[in-house]
Short mmCIF file of C-alpha atoms and ligand atoms in Angstrom, two decimals:
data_model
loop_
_atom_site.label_atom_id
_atom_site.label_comp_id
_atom_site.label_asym_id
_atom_site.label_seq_id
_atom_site.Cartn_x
_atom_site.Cartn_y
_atom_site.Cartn_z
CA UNK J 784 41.59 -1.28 37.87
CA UNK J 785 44.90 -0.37 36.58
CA UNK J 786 46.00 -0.37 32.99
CA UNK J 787 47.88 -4.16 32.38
CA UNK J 788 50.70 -4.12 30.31
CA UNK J 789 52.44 -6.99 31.14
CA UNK J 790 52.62 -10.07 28.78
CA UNK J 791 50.99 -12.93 31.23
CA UNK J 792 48.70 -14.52 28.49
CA UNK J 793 49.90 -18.11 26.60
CA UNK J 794 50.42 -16.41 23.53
CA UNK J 795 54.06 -16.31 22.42
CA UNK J 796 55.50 -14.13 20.16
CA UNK J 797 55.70 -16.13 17.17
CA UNK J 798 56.60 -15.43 13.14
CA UNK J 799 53.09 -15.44 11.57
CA UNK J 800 49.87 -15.88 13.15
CA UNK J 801 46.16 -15.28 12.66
CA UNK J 802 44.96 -13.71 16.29
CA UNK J 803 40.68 -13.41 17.34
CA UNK J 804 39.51 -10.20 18.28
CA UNK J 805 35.98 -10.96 19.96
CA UNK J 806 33.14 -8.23 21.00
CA UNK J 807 32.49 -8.01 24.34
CA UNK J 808 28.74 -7.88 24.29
CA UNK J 809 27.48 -4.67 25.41
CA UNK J 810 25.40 -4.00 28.64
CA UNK J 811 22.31 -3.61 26.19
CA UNK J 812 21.72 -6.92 24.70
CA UNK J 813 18.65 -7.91 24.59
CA UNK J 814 16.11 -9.60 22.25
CA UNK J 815 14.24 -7.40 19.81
CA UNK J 816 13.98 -9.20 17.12
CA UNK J 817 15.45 -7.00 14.37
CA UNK J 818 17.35 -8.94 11.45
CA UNK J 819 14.48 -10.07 9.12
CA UNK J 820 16.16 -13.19 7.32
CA UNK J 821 17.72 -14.13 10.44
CA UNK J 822 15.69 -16.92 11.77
CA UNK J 823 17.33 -17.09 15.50
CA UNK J 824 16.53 -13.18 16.02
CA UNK J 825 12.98 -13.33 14.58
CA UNK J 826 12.25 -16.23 16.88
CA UNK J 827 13.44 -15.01 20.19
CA UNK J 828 11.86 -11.60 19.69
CA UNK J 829 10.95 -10.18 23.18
CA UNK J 830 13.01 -13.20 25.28
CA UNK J 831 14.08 -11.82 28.00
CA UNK J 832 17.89 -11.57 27.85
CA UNK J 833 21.06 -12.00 30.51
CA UNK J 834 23.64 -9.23 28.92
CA UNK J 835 26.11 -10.19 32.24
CA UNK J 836 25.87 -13.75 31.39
CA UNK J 837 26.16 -12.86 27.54
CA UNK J 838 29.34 -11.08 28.30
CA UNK J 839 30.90 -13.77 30.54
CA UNK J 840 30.08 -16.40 27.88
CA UNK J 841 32.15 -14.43 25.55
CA UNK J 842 34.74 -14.04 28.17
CA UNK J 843 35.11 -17.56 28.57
CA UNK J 844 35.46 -18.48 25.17
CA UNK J 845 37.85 -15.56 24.42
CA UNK J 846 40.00 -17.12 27.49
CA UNK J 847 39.75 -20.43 26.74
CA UNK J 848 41.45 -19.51 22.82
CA UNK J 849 44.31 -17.51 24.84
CA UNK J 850 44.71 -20.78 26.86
CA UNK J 851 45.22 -22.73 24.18
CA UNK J 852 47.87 -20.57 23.12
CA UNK J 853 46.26 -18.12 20.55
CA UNK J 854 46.78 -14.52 20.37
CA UNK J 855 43.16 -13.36 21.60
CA UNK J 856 42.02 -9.47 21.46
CA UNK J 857 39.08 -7.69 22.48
CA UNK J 858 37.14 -5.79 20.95
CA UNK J 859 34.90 -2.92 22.97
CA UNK J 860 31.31 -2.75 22.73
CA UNK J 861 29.39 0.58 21.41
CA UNK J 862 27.33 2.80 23.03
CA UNK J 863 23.83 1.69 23.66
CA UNK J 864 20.67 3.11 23.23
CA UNK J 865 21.86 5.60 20.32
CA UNK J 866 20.69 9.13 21.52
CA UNK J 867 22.80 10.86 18.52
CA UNK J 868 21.10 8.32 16.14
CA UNK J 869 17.75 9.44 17.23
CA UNK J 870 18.53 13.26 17.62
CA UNK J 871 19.69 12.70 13.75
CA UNK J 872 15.80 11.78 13.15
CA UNK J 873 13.90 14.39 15.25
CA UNK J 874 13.95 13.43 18.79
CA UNK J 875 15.07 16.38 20.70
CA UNK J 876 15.61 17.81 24.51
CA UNK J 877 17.44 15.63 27.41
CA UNK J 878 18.78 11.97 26.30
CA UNK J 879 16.10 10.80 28.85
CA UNK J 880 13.11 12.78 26.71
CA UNK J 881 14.66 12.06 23.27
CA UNK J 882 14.38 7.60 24.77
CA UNK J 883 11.11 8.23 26.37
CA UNK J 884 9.56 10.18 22.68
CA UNK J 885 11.44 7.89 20.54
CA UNK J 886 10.11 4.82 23.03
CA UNK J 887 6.73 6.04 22.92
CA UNK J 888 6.22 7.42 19.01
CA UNK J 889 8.40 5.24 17.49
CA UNK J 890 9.42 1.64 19.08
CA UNK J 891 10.86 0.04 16.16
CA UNK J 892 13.59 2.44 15.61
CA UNK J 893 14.16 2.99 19.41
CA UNK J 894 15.01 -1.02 20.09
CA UNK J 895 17.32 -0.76 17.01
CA UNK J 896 19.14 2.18 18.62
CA UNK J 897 19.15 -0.05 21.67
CA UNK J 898 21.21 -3.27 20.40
CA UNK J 899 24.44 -4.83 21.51
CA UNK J 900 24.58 -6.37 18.14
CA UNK J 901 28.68 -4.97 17.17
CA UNK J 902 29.40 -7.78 19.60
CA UNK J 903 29.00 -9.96 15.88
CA UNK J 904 32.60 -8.72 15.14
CA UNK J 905 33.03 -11.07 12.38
CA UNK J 906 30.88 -7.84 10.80
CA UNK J 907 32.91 -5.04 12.36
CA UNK J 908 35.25 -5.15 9.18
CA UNK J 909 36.65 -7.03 6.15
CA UNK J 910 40.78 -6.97 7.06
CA UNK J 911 43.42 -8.32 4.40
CA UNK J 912 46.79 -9.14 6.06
CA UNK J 913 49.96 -7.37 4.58
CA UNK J 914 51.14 -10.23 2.72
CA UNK J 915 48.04 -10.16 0.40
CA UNK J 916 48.42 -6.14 -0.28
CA UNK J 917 50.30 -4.19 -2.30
CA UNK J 918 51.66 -1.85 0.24
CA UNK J 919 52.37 -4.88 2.75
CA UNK J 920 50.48 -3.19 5.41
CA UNK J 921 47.07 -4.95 7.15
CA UNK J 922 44.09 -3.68 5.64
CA UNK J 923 41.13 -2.27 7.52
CA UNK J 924 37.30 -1.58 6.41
CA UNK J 925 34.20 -1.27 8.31
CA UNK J 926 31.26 -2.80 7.20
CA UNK J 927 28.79 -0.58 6.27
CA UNK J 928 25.92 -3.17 7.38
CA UNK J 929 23.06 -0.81 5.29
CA UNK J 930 20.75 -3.70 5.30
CA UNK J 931 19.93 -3.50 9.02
CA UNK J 932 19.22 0.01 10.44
CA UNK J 933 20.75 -0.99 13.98
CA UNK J 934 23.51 -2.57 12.25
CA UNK J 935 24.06 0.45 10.06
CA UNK J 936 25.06 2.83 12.86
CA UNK J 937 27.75 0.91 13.67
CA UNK J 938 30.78 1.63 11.23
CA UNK J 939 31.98 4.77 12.42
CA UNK J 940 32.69 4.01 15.67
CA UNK J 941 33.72 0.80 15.05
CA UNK J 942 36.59 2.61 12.92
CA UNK J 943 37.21 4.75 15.55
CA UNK J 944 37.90 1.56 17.89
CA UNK J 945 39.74 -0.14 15.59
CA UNK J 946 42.08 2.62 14.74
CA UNK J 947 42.84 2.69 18.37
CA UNK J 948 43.87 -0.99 18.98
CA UNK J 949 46.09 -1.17 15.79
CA UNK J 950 47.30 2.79 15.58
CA UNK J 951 50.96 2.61 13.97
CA UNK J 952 50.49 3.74 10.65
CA UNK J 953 53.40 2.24 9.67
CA UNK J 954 51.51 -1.21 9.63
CA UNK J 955 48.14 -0.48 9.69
CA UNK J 956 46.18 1.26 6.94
CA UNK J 957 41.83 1.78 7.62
CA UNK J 958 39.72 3.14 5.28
CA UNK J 959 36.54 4.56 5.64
CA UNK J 960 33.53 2.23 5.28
CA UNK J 961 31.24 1.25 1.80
CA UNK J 962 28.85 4.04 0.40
CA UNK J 963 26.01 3.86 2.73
CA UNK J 964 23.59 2.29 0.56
CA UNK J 965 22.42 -1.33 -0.51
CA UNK J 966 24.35 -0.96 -3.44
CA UNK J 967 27.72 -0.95 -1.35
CA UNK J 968 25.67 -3.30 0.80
CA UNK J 969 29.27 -4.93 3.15
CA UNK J 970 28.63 -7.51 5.81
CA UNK J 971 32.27 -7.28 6.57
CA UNK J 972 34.61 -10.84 7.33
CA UNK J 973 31.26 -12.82 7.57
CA UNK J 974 31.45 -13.01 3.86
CA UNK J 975 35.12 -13.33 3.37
CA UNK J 976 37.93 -15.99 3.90
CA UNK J 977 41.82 -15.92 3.88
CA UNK J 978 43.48 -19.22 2.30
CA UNK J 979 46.92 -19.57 2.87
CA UNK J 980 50.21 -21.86 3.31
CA UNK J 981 50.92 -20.45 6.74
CA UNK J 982 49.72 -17.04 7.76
CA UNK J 983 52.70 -15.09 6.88
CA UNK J 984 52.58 -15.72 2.84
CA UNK J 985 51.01 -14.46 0.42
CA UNK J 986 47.53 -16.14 0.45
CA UNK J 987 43.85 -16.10 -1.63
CA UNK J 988 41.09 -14.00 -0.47
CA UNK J 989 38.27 -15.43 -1.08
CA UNK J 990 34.64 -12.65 -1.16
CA UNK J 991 31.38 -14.36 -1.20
CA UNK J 992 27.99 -12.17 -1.96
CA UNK J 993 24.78 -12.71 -2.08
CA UNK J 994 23.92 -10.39 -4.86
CA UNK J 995 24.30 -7.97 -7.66
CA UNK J 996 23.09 -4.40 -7.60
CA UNK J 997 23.40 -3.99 -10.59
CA UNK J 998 21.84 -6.66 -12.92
CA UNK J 999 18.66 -7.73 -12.47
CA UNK J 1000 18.95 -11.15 -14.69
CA UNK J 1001 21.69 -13.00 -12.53
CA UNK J 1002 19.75 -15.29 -9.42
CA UNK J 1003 19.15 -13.32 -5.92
CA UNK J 1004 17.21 -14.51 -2.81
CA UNK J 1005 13.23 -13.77 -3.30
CA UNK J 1006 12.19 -14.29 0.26
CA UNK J 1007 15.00 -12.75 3.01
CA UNK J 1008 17.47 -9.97 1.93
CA UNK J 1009 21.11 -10.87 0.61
CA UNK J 1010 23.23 -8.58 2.67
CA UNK J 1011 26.41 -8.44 0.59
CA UNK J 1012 27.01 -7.10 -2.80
CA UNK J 1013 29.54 -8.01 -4.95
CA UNK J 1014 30.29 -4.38 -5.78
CA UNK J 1015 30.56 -4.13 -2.21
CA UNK J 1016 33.08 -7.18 -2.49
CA UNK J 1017 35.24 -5.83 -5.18
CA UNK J 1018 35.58 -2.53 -3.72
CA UNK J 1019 37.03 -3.77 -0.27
CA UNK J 1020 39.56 -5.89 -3.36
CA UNK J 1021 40.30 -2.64 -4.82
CA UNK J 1022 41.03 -0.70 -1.71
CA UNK J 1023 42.82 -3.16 -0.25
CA UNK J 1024 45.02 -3.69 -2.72
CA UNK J 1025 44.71 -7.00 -3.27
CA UNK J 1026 45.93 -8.96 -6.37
CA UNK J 1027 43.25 -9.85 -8.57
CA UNK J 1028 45.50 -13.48 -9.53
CA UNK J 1029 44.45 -14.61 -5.99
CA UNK J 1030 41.01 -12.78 -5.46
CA UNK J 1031 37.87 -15.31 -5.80
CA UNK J 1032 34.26 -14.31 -5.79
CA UNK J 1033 31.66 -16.63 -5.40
CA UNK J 1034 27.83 -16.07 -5.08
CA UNK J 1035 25.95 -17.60 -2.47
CA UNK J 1036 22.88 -20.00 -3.10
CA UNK J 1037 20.24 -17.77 -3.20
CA UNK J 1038 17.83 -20.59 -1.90
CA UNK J 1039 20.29 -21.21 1.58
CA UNK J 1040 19.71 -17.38 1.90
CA UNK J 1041 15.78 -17.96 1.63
CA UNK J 1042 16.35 -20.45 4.21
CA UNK J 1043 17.97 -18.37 6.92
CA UNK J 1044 21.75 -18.14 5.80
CA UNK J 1045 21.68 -14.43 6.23
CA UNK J 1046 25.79 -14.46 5.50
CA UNK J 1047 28.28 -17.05 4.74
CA UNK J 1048 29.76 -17.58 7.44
CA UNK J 1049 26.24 -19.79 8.69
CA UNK J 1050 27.49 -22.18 5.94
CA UNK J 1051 31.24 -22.21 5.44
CA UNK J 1052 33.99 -21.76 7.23
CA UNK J 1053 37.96 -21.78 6.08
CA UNK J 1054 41.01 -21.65 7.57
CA UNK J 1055 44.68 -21.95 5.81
CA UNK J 1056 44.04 -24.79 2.89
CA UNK J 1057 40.92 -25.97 3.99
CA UNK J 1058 36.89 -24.75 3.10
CA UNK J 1059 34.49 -26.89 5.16
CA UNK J 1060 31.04 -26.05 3.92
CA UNK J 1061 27.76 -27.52 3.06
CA UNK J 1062 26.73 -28.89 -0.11
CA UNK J 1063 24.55 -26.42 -0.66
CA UNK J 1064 26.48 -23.33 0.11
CA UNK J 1065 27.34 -21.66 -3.40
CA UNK J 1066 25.21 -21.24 -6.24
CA UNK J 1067 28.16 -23.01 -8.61
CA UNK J 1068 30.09 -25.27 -6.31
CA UNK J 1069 32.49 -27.14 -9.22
CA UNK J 1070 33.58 -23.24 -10.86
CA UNK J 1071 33.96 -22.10 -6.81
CA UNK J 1072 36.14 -25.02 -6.75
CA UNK J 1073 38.03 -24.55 -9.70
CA UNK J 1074 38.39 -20.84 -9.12
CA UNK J 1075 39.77 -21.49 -5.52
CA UNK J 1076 42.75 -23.75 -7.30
CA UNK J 1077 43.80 -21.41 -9.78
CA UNK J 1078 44.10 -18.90 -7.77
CA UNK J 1079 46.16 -21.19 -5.29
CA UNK J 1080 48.23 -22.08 -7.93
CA UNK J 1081 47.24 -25.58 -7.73
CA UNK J 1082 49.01 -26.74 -4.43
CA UNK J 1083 47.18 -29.28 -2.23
CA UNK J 1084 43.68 -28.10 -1.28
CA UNK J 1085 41.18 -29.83 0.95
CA UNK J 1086 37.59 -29.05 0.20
CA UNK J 1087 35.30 -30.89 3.16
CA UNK J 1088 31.39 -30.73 1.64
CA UNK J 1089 28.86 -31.46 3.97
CA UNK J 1090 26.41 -33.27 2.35
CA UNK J 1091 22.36 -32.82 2.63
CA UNK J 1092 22.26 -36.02 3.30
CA UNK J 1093 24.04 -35.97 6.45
CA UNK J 1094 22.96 -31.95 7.83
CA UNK J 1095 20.05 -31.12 6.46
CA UNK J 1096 20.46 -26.61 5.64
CA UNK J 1097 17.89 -26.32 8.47
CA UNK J 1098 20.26 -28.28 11.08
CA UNK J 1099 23.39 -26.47 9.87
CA UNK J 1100 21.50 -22.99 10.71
CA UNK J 1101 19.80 -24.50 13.69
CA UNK J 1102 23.19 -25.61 15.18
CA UNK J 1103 25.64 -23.31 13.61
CA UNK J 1104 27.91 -25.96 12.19
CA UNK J 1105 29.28 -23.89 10.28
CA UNK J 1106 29.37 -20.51 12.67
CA UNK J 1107 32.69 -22.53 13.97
CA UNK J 1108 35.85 -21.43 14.14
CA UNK J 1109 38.75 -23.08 12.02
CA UNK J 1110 42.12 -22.52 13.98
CA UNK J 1111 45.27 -23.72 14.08
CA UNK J 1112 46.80 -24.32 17.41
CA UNK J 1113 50.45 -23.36 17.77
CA UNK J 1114 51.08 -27.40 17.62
CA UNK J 1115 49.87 -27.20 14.11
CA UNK J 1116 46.69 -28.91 14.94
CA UNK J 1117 43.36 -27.80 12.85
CA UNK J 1118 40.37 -27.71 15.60
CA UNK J 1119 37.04 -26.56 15.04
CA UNK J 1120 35.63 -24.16 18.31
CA UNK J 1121 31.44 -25.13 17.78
CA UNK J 1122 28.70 -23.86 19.64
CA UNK J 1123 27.11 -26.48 22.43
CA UNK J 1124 24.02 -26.48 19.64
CA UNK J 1125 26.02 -28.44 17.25
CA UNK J 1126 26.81 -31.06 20.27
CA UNK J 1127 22.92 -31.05 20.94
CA UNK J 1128 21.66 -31.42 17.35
CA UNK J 1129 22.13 -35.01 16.63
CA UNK J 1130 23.19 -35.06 12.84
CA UNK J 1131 25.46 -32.75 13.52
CA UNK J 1132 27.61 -34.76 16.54
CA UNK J 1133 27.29 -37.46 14.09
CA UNK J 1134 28.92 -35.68 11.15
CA UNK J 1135 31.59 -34.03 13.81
CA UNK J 1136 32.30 -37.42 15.28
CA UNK J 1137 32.53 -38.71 12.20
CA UNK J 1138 35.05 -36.00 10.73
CA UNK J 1139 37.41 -35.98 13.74
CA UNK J 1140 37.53 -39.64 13.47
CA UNK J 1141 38.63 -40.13 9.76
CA UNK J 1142 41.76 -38.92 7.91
CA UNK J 1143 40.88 -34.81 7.37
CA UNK J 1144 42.84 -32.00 8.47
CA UNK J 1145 40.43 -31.14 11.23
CA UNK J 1146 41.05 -33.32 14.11
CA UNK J 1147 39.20 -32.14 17.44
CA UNK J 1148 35.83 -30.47 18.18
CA UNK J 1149 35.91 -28.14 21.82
CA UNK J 1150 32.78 -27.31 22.34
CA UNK J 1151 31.16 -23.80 24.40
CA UNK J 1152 28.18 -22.16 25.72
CA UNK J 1153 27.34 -18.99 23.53
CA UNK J 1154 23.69 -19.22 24.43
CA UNK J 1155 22.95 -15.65 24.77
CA UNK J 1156 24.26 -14.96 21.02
CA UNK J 1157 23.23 -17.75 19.52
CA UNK J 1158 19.38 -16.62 20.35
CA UNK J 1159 20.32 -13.57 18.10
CA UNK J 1160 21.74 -15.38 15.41
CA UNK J 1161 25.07 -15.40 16.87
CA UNK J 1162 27.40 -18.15 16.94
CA UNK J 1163 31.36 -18.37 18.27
CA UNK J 1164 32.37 -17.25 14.63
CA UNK J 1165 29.98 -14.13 14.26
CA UNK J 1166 31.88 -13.19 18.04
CA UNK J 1167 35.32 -12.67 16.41
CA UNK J 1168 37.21 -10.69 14.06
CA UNK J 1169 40.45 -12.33 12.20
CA UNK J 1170 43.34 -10.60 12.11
CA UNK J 1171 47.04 -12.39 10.63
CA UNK J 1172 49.81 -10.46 11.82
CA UNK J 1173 53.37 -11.43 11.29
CA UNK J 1174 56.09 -10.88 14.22
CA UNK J 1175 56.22 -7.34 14.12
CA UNK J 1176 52.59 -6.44 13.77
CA UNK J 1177 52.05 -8.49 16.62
CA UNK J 1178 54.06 -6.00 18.74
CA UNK J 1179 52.15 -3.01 17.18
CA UNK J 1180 49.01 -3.87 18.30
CA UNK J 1181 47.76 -1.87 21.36
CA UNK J 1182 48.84 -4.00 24.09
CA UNK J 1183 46.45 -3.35 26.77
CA UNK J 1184 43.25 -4.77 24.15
CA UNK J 1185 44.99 -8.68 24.56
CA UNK J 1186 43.42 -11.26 26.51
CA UNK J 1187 46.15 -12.36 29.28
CA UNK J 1188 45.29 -13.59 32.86
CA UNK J 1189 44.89 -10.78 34.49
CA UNK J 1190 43.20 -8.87 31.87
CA UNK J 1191 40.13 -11.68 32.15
CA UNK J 1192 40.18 -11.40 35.45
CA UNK J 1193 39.56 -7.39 35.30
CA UNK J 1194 37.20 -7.64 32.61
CA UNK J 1195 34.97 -10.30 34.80
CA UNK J 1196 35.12 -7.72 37.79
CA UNK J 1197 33.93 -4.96 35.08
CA UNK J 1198 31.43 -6.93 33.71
CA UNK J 1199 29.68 -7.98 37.05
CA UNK J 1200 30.06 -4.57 38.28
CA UNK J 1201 28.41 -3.02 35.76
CA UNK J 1202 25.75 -5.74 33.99
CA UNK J 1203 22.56 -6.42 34.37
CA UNK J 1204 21.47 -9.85 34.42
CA UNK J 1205 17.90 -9.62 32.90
CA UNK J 1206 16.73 -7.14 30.40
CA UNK J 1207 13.32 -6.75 28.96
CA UNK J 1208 12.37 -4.47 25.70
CA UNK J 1209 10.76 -2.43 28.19
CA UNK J 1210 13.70 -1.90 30.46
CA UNK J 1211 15.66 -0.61 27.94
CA UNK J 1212 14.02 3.30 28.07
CA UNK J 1213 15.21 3.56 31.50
CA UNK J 1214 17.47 6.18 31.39
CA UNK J 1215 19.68 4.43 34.34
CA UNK J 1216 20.43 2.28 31.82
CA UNK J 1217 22.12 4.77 30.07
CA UNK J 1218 24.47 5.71 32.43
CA UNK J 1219 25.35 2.55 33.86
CA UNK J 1220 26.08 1.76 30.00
CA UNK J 1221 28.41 5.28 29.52
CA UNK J 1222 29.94 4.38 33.00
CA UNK J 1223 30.89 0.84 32.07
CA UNK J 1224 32.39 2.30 28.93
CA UNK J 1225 34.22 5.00 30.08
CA UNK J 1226 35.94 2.80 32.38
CA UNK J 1227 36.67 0.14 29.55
CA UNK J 1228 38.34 2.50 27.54
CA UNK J 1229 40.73 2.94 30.09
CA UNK J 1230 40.56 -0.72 30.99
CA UNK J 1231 41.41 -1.22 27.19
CA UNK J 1232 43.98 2.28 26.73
CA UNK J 1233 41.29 3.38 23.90
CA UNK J 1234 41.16 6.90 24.45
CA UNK J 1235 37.76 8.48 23.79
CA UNK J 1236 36.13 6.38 21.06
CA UNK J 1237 32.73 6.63 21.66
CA UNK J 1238 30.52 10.01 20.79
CA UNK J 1239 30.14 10.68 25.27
CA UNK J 1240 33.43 10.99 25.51
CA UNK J 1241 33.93 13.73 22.73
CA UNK J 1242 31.71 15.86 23.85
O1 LIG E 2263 23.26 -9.13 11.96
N1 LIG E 2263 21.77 -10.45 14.88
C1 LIG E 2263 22.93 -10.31 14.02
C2 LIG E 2263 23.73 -11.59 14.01
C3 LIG E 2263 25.05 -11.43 13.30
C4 LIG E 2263 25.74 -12.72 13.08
N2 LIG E 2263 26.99 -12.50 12.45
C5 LIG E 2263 27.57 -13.34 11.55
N3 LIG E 2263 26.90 -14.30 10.99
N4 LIG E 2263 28.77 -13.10 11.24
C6 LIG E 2263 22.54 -9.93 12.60
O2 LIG E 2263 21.51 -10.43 12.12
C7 LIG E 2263 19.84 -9.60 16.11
C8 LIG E 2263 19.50 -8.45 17.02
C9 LIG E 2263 18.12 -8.54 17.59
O3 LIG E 2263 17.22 -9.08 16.95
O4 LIG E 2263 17.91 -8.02 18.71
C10 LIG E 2263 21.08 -9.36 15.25
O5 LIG E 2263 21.39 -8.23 14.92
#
């Protein structure tokens, strides 16, 4: 497969834009049931999984945005199971011994060193384009993701990927992920929104968390963990830059959490001057309201509430309503990208039929299969990572990680060269599995003009 550096996708070149970067989900996904407070990954626990459908699903999607005309990126998967995460906790000799021991003594930790789950790239980072920091450079942090052991061994090579796709220093700044511990507690872009005239100006950023860490009398979730500080929140402000005139901070309903909204982005979703969220969504909706205006200096705002009435909480996280993506298309349109489940769950076709059909800035629904991810918890919003770039950034970024027609085309051949297309708990301490994973990789880096990213390829 040779490296593709021509420019065959739809995407022009244009002044401002906000561009997806998707996960390709990893030859390791599979169902183990790890994120407590996530009601789609507790329930599937030990479903046997398709990781080369998984990946083709996300393909599809990713191509259908770049045929739409969107700037589309990919983002590469990490390397699955974690050897260096178990050697870190005791497990010693040959990778194979170190899966078998860890397999055998300790199963819990081994499937956690096992997931695909940085295919969720809506938590690979929080990002704040240039026009919202005081340098005028885009802003890069990893999320931490303490809550979640398998999540939480993520971050550093997640900033070693992401420093390769957007490497010129002179427009790209990343920092160093959150203070490992639930006090820093960062979920990354699932619990953050951009709002903004178009995507060049200066827009509000708007950080939602689910608790403090540091004072015990303000509301928190008493049944499932809230992921997201907002010390974590006003850090990522801080190093970012960002002006504290068009910061907002909300706190989430600690009862939506208790009912399986593990982060925000399972009940809102924004885009440009829009929120589109469910009654329920914020602990204070009239001051989240009112704090959202200031800070946008009062120019026309649409806020779309879903009411109960309508989507019940336990349809919304059932069908993902809001795990959709907002986007503009370059014709200006506002579409929402939704999960087939929202199609499937009747209240929810309703309420999108209903929507598309009356006077509000959203006016189509397209609808995909992201079956595999949604049985984890997640939906065509958890798959991607926003990033607005203005004209020049957009030539910065490292060409060869942008979807185009050929590039799909190569990644398809890659992924059903290398997948698996059923994957048990059990089949994970095969230590084939291992180096068909490290294979696929290596050759994805070059597929993608990484360089060595992943811990293998340093050694
Ligand atoms: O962190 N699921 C992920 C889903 C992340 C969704 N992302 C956003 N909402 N942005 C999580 O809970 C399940 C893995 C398993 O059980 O095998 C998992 O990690």
């Amino acid at each position: 497969m040779a490296q593709d550096n021509s420019n065959q996708s739809n995407f022009t070149l244009s002044s401002a834009i906000e561009a997806n970067f998707d996960g390709l989900v990893g030859p390791t996904h599979n169902y183990a049931g790890l994120s407590f407070g996530n009601v789609a990954s507790k329930s599937n626990a030990k479903a046997v999984s398709n990781p080369k459908q998984a990946a083709l699903q996300g393909l599809e999607k990713m191509k259908a945005l770049s045929d739409m005309g969107m700037m589309q990126g990919i983002i590469a998967p990490q390397e699955r199971p974690d050897v260096y995460a178990l050697r870190r906790i005791g497990f010693s000799g040959s990778d194979s011994k170190v899966m078998q021991d860890a397999y055998k003594q300790a199963p819990h930790i081994f499937l956690a060193c096992c997931s695909a789950s940085s295919m969720w790239t809506a938590n690979a980072a929080t990002v704040s384009a240039s026009a919202d920091t005081s340098d005028s450079r885009v802003h890069f942090t990893p999320a931490n993701l303490t809550n979640k052991f398998h999540r939480a061994i993520e971050p550093a090579v997640t900033g070693n990927i992401l420093r390769a796709m957007f490497a010129d220093e002179s427009h790209f700044v990343h920092h160093q992920h959150l203070p490992e511990n639930d006090h820093f507690g960062d979920e990354g872009a699932a619990n953050h929104t951009r709002f903004c005239d178009d995507y060049g100006s200066q827009g509000v950023e708007f950080f939602v968390y689910g608790k403090y860490a540091f004072n015990d009398s303000k509301p928190a979730p008493k049944r499932y963990p809230a992921r997201q500080t907002i010390e974590a929140s006003q850090a990522i402000a801080r190093l970012h830059g960002l002006n504290a005139d068009r910061t907002v901070y909300a706190q989430q309903n600690p009862d939506v959490i208790d009912q399986g909204v593990f982060h925000n982005d399972v009940i809102a979703v924004g885009n440009k001057n829009v929120l589109f969220y469910h009654q329920q969504a914020f602990l204070n909706t009239p001051s989240v309201q009112e704090d959202i205006l200031r800070a946008y200096s009062d120019k026309p705002f649409h806020f779309i509430e879903v009411p109960t009435a309508k989507v019940s909480v336990n349809d919304a996280v059932k069908s993902y309503l809001f795990n959709t993506q907002l986007i503009n298309l370059p014709n200006g349109e506002m579409v929402i990208i939704a999960p087939l489940e929202c199609k499937h769950t009747p209240s929810v076709k309703a309420y999108l039929d209903w929507l598309t059909s009356e006077d509000t800035p959203i006016k189509a629904v397209h609808y995909f299969d992201v079956k595999q991810s949604m049985q984890n918890g997640g939906g065509p919003a958890c798959l991607r990572l926003r990033v607005a770039l203005n004209a020049k950034e957009q030539t910065a970024v490292n060409p060869n990680v942008l979807m185009t027609d050929t590039k799909y085309a190569d990644l398809r051949n890659w992924v059903n060269k290398h997948y698996r297309d059923s994957l048990h708990a059990d089949d994970l301490v095969d230590p084939q599995l291992l180096d068909e994973s490290r294979t696929a990789l290596d050759e994805l880096t070059q597929l993608l003009n990484l360089g060595s990213v992943y811990p293998f390829q340093k050694k």
